[in-house]
mmCIF file of C-alpha atoms and ligand atoms in Angstrom:
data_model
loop_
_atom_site.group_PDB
_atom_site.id
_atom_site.type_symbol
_atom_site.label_atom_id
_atom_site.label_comp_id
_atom_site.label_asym_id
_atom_site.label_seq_id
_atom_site.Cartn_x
_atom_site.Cartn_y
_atom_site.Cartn_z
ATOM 1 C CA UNK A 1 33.546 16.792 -12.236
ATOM 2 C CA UNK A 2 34.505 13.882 -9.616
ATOM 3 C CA UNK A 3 31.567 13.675 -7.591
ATOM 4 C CA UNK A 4 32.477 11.405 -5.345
ATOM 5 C CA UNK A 5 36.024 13.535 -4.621
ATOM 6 C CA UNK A 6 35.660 15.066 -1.131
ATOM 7 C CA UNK A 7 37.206 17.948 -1.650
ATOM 8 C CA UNK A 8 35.287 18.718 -4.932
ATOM 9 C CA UNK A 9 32.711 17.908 -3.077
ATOM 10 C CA UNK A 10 33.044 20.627 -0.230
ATOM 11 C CA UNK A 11 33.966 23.012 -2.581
ATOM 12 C CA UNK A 12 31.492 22.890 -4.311
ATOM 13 C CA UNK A 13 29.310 22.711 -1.373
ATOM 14 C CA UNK A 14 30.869 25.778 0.599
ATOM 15 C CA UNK A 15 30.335 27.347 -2.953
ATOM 16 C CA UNK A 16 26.276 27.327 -3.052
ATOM 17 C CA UNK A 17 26.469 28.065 0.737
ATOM 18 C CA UNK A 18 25.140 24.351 1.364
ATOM 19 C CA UNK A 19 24.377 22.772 4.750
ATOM 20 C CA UNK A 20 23.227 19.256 4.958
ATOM 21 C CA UNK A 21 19.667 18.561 5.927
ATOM 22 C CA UNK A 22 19.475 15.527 8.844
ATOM 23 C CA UNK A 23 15.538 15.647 8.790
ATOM 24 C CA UNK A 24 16.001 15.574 4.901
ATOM 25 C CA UNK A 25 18.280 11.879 5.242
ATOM 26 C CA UNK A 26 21.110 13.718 3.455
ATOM 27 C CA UNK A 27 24.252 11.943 3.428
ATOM 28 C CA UNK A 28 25.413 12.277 0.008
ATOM 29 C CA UNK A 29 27.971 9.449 -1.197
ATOM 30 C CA UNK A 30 31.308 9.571 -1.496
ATOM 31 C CA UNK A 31 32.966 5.813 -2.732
ATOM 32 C CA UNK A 32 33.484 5.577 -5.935
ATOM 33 C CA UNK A 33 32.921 2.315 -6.674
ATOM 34 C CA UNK A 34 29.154 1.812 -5.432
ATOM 35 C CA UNK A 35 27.597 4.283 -8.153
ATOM 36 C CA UNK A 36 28.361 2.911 -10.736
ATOM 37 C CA UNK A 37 27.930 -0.999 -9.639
ATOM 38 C CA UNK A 38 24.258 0.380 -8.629
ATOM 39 C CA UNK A 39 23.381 1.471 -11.919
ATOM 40 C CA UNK A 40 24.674 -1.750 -13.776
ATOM 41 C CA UNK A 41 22.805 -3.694 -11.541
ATOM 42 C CA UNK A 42 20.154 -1.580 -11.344
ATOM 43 C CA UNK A 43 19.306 -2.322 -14.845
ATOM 44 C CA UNK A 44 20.510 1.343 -16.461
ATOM 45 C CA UNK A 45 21.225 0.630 -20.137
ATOM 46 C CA UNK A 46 19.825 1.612 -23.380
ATOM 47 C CA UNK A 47 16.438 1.621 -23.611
ATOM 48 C CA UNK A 48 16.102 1.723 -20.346
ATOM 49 C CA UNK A 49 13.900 5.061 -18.207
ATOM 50 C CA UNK A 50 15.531 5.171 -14.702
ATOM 51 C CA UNK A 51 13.677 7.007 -11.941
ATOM 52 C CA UNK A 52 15.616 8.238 -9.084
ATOM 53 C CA UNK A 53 14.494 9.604 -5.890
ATOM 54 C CA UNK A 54 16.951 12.250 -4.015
ATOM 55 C CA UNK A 55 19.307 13.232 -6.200
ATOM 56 C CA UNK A 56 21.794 14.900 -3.588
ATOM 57 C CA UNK A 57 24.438 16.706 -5.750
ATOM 58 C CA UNK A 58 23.706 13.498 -8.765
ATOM 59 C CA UNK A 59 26.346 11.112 -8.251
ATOM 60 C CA UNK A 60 24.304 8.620 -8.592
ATOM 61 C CA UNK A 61 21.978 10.657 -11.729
ATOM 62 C CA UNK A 62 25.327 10.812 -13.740
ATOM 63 C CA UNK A 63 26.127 7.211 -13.619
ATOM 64 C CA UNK A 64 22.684 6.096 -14.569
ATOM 65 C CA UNK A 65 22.416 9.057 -17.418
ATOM 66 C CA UNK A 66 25.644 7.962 -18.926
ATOM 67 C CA UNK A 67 23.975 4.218 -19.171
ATOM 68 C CA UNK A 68 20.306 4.871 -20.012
ATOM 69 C CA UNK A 69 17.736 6.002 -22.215
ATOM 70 C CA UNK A 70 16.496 8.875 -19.769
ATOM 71 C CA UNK A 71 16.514 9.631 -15.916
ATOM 72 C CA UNK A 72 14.029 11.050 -13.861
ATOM 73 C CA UNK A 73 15.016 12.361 -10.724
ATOM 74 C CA UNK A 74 12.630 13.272 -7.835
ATOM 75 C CA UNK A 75 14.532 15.414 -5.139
ATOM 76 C CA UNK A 76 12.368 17.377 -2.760
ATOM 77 C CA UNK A 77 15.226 20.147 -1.584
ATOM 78 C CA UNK A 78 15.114 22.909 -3.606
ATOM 79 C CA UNK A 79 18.571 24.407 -2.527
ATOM 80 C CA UNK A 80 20.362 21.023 -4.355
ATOM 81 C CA UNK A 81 18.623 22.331 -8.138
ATOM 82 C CA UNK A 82 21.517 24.984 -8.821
ATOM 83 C CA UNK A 83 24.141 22.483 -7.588
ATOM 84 C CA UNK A 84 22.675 20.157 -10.361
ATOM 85 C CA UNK A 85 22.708 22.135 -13.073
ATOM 86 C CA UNK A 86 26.438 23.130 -12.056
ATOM 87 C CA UNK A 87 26.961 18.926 -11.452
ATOM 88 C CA UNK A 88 24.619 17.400 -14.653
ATOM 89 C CA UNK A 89 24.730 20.099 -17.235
ATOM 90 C CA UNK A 90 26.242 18.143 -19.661
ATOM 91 C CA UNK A 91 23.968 15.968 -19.837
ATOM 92 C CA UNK A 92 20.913 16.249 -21.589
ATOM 93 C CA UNK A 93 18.852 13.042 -21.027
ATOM 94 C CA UNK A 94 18.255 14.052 -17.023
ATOM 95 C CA UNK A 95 15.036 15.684 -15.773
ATOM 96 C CA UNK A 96 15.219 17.276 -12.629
ATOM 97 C CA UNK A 97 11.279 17.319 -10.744
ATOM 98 C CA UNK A 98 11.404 19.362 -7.561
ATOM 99 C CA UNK A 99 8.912 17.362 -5.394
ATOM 100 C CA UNK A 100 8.176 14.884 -2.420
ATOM 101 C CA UNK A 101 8.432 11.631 -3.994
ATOM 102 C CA UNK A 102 5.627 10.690 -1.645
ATOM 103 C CA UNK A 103 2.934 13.066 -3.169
ATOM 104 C CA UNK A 104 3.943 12.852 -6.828
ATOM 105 C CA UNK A 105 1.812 10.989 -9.272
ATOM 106 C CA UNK A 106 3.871 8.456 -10.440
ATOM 107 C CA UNK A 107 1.908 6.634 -12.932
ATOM 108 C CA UNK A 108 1.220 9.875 -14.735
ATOM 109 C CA UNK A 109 4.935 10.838 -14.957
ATOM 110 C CA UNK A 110 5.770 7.456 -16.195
ATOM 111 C CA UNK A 111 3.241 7.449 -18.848
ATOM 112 C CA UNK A 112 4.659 10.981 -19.536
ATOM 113 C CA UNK A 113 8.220 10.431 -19.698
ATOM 114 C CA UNK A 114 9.297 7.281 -20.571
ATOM 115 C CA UNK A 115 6.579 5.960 -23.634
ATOM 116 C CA UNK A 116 7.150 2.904 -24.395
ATOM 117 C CA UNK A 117 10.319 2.458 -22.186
ATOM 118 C CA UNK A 118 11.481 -0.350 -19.812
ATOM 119 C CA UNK A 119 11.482 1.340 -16.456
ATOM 120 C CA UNK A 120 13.363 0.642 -13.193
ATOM 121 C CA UNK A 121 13.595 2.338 -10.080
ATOM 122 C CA UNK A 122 17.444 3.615 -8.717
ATOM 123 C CA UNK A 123 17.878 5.012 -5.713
ATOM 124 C CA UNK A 124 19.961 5.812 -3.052
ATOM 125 C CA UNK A 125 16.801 6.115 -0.389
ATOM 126 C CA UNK A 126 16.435 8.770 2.556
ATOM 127 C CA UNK A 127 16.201 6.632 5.360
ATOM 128 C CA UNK A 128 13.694 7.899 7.147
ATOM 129 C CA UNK A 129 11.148 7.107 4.695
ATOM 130 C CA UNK A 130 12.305 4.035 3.662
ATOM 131 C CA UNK A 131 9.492 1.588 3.942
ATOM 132 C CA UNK A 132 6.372 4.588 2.877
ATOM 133 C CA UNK A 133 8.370 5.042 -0.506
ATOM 134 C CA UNK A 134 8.590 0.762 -1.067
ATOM 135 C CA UNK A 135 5.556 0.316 0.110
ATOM 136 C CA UNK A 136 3.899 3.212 -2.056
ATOM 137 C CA UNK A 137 5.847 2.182 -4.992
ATOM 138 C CA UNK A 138 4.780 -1.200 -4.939
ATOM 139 C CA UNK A 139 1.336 -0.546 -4.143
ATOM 140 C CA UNK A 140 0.482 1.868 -7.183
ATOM 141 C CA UNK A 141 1.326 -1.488 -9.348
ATOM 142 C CA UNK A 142 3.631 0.896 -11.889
ATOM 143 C CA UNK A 143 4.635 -0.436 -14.847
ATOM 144 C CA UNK A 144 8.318 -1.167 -13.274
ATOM 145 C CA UNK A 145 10.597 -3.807 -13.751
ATOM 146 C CA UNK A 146 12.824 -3.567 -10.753
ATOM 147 C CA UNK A 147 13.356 -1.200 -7.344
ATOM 148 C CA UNK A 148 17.218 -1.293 -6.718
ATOM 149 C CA UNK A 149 17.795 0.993 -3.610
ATOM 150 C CA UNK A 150 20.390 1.116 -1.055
ATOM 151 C CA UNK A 151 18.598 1.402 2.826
ATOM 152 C CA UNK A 152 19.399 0.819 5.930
ATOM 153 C CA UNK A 153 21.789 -2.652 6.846
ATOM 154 C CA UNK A 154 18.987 -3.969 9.537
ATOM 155 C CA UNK A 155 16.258 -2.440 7.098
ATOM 156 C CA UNK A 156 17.288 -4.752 4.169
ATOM 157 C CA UNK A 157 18.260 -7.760 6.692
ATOM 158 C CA UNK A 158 13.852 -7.165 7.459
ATOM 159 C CA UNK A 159 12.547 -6.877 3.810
ATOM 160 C CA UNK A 160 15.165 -9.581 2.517
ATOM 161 C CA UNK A 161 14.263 -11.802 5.008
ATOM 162 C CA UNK A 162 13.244 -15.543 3.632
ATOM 163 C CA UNK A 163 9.721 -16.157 5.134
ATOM 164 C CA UNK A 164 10.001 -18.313 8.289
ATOM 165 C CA UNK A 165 13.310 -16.859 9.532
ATOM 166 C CA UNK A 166 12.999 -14.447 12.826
ATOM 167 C CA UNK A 167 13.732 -11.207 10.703
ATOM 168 C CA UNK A 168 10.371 -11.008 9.067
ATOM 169 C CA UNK A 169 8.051 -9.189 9.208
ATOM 170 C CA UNK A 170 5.048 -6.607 8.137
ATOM 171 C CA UNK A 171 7.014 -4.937 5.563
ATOM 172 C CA UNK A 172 8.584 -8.843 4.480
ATOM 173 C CA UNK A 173 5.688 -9.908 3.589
ATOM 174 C CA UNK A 174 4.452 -7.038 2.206
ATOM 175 C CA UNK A 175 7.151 -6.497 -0.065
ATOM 176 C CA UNK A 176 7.176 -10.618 -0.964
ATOM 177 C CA UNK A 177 3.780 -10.016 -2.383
ATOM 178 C CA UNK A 178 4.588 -7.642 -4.806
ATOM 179 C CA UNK A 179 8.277 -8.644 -5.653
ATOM 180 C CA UNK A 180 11.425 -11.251 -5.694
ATOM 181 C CA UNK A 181 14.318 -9.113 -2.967
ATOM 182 C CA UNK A 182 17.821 -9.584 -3.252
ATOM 183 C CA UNK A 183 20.846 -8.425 -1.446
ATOM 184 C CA UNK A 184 23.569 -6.863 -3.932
ATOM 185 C CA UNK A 185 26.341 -5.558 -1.881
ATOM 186 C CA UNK A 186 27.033 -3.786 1.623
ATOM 187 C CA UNK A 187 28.113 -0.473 1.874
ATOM 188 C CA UNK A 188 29.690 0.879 4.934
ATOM 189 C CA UNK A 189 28.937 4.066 6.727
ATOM 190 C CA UNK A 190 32.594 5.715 6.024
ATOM 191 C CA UNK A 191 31.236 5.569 2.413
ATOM 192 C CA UNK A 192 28.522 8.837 2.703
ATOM 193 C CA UNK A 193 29.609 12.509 4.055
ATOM 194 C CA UNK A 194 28.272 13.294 6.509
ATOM 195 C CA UNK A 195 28.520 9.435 7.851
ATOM 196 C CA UNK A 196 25.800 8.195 9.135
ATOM 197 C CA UNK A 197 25.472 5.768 12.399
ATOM 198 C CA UNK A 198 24.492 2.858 10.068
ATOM 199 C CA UNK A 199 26.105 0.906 7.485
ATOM 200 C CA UNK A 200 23.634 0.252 4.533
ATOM 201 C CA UNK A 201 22.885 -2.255 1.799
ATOM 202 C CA UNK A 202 21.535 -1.887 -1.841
ATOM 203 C CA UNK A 203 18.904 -4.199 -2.645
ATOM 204 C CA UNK A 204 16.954 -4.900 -5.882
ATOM 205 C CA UNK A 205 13.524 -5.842 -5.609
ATOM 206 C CA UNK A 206 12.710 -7.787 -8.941
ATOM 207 C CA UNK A 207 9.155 -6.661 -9.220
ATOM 208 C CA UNK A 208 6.328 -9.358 -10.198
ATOM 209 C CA UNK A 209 3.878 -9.803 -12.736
ATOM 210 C CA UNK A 210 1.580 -11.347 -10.859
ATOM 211 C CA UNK A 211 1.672 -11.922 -6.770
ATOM 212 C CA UNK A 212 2.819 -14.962 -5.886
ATOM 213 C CA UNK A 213 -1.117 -15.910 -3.769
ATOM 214 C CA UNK A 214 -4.332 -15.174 -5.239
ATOM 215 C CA UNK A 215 -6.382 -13.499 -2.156
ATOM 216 C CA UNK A 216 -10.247 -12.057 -3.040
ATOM 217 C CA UNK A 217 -9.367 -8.947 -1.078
ATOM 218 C CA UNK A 218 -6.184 -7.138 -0.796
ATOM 219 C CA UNK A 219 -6.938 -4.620 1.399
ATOM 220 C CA UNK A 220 -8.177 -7.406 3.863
ATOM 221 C CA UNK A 221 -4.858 -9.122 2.804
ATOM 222 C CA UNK A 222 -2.719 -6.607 4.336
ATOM 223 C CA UNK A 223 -4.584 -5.555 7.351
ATOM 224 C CA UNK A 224 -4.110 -9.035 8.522
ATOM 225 C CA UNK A 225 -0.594 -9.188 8.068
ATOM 226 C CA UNK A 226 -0.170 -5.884 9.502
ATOM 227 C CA UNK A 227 -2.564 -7.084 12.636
ATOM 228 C CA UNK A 228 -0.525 -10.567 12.734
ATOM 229 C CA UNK A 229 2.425 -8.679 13.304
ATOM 230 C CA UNK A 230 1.307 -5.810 15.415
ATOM 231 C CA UNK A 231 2.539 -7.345 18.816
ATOM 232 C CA UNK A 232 5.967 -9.063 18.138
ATOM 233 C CA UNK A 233 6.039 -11.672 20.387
ATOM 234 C CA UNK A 234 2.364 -12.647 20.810
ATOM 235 C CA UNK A 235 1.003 -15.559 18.393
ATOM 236 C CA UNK A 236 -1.182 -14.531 15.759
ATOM 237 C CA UNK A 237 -4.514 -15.604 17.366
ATOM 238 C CA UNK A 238 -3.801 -13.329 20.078
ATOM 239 C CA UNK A 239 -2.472 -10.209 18.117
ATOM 240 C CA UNK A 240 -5.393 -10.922 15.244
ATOM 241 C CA UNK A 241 -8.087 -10.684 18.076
ATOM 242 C CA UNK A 242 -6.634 -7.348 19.064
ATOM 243 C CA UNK A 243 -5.881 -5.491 16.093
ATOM 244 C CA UNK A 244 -9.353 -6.390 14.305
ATOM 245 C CA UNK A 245 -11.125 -6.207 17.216
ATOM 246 C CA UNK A 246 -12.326 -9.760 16.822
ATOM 247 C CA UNK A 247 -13.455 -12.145 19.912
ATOM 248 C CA UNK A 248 -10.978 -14.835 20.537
ATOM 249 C CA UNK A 249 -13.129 -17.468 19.996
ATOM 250 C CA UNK A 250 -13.812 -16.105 16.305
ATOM 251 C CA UNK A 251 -10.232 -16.106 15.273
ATOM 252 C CA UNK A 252 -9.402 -19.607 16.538
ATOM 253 C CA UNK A 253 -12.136 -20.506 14.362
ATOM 254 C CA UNK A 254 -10.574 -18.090 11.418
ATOM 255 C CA UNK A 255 -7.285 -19.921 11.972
ATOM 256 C CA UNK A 256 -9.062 -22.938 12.218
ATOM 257 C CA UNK A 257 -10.149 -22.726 8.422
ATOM 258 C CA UNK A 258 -6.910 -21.836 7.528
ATOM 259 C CA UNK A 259 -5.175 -24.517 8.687
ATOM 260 C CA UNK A 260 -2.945 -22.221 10.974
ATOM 261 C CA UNK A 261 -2.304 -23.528 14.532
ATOM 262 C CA UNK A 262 -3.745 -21.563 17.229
ATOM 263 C CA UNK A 263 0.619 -21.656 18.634
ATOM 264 C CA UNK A 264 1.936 -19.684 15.333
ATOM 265 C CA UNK A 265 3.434 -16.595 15.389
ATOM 266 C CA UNK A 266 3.484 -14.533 12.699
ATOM 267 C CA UNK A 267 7.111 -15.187 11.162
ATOM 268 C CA UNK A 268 6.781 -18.846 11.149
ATOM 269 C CA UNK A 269 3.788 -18.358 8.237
ATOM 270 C CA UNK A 270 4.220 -18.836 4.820
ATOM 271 C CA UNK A 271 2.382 -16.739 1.982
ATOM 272 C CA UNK A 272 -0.181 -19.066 1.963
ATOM 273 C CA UNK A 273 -1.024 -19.253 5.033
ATOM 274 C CA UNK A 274 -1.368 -15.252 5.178
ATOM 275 C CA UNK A 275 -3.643 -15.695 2.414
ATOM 276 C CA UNK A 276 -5.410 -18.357 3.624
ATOM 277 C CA UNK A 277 -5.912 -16.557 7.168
ATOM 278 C CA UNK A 278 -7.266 -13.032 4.910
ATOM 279 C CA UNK A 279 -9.863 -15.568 3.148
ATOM 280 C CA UNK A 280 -10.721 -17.331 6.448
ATOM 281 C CA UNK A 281 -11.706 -13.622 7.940
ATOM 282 C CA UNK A 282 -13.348 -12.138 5.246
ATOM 283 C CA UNK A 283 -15.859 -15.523 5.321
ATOM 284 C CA UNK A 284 -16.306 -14.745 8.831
ATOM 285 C CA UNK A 285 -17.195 -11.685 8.268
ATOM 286 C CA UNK A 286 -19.466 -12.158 5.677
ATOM 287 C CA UNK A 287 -21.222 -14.851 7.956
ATOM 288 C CA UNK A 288 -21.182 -12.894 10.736
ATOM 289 C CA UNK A 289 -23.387 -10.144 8.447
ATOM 290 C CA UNK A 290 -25.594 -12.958 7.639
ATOM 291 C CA UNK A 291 -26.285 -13.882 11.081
HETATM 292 N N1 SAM B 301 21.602 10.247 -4.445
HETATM 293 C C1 SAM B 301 22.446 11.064 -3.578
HETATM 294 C C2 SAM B 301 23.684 10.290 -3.175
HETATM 295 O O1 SAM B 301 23.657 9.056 -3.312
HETATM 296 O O2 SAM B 301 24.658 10.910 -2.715
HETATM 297 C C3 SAM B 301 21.683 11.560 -2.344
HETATM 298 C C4 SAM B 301 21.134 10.498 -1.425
HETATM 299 S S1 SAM B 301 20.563 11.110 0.133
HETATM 300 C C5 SAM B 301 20.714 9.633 1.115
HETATM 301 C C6 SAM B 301 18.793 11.226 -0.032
HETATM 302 C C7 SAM B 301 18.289 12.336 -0.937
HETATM 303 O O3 SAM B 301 16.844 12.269 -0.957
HETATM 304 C C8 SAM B 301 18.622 13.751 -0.517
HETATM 305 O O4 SAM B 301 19.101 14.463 -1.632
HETATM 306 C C9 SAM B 301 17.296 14.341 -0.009
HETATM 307 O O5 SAM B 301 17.198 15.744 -0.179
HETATM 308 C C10 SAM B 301 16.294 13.580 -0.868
HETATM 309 N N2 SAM B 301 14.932 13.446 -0.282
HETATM 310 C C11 SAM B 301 14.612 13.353 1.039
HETATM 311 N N3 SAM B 301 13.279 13.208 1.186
HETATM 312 C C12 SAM B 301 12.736 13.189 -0.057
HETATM 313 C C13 SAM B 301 11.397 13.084 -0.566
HETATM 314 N N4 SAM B 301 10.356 12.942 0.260
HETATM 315 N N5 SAM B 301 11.204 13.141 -1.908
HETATM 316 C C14 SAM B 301 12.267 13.284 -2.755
HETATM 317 N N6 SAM B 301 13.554 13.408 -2.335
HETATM 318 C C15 SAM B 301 13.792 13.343 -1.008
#
């Protein structure tokens, strides 16, 4: 079945009595050229477990099932599962999970489904969730090679941003600790029914073995580069004070020790100096205990 064919498409839509879901970010693709240049360089090839989140009517799922080991696919609409087994019935290396990729417990399924697999992440993201499902993916730590996704244009222009440059932030740094992000190709909106306002971008975010700073406490890590950012154009001593309630005087002194001048703002820091400032505040606030 052409997937990507409109008219095979709304028929078989109109056939399962199918409306599209805005709240849901369903805008199901309809070029025929970006599945399967997603999969290759998404990493789908023998061997290889594929997890997908949002399945739609499997476009994308058929492409990466006819180039890897096994694919999992988390889609959280229950009205698309008889559409798929109408759509991806012939194959028989696809699992279908009905669930909210947000609450699902991702290591488990891994260890469950792909044993001893290579595993990447494929996905053709809901956009209104965008940054919760990269952020909780790369969080968890799973044993994943690579997170290719298409998002958002000015969504990927944020997260592929090279530290230093006026895009970045939060999320850039966020995602810079945990992996290597690349741009692979634009997509344009006349590409998805129904089209969206946006054009998009698929990205692949080569994940890392180790993050690129040593800091002694994440959690601390990312609440300051959350608080650094949390006013856009404020400098970080002044949005720092604010978001962790610290006097002023106390986070010149934090900056101080990290060699950050009391003028930065937050996207002119590098990795180091994030994890420099996260050390510098946790030893203030282990001295200010003391005291
Ligand atoms: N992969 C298909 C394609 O490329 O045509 C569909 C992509 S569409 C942009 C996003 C898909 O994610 C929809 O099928 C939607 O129902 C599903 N979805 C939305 N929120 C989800 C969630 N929290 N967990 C899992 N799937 C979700």
């Amino acid at each position: 079945m052409k997937l990507s064919n409109i008219s095979v498409i709304k028929d078989l839509l109109g056939r399962h009595g199918f409306t599209f879901s805005k709240a849901l970010g369903q805008n199901f693709l309809i070029n025929p050229t970006v599945c399967p240049r997603m999969a290759e360089e998404g990493g789908a090839a023998p061997g290889v477990g594929v997890i997908e989140i949002g399945a739609g009517i499997g476009v994308l799922t058929a492409e990466l099932a006819q180039r890897a080991e096994k694919v999992l696919c988390i889609e959280i609409d229950s009205r698309l599962l008889p559409i798929l087994d109408e759509t991806l019935g012939e194959y028989n290396n696809i699992k279908i999970i009905n669930e909210d990729v947000l609450k699902v417990d991702l290591p488990a399924l891994i260890a469950q489904e792909f044993p001893g697999m290579e595993v990447v992440v494929c996905a053709n993201l809901p956009y209104y969730i965008t940054s919760p499902i990269l952020m909780d993916l790369l969080e968890q730590r799973l044993p994943i090679r690579s997170i290719t996704v298409m998002v958002q244009k000015e969504a990927a222009q944020r997260i592929c941003a090279p530290l230093g440059s006026r895009e970045v932030g939060a999320v850039t740094v966020a995602v810079r600790y945990f992996s290597e992000p690349k741009v692979l190709f634009q997509v344009s909106r006349g590409s998805f029914l129904p089209a969206p306002d946006v054009d998009s971008t698929v990205i692949r975010l080569d994940v890392h073995q180790e993050p690129p700073v040593s800091v002694p406490d994440e959690t601390l890590f990312f609440q300051v580069v959350r608080g650094a950012f949390s006013q856009r154009r404020k400098t970080v001593s002044n949005s720092l004070s604010s978001a962790l309630s610290l006097p002023k005087a106390a986070v010149n002194q934090i900056l101080e020790a990290a060699g950050v001048p009391l003028t930065a703002r937050p996207e002119q820091l590098s990795m180091e100096e994030f994890a420099a400032l996260s050390t510098a505040v946790g030893n203030w606030k282990k001295a200010a205990n003391r005291e």
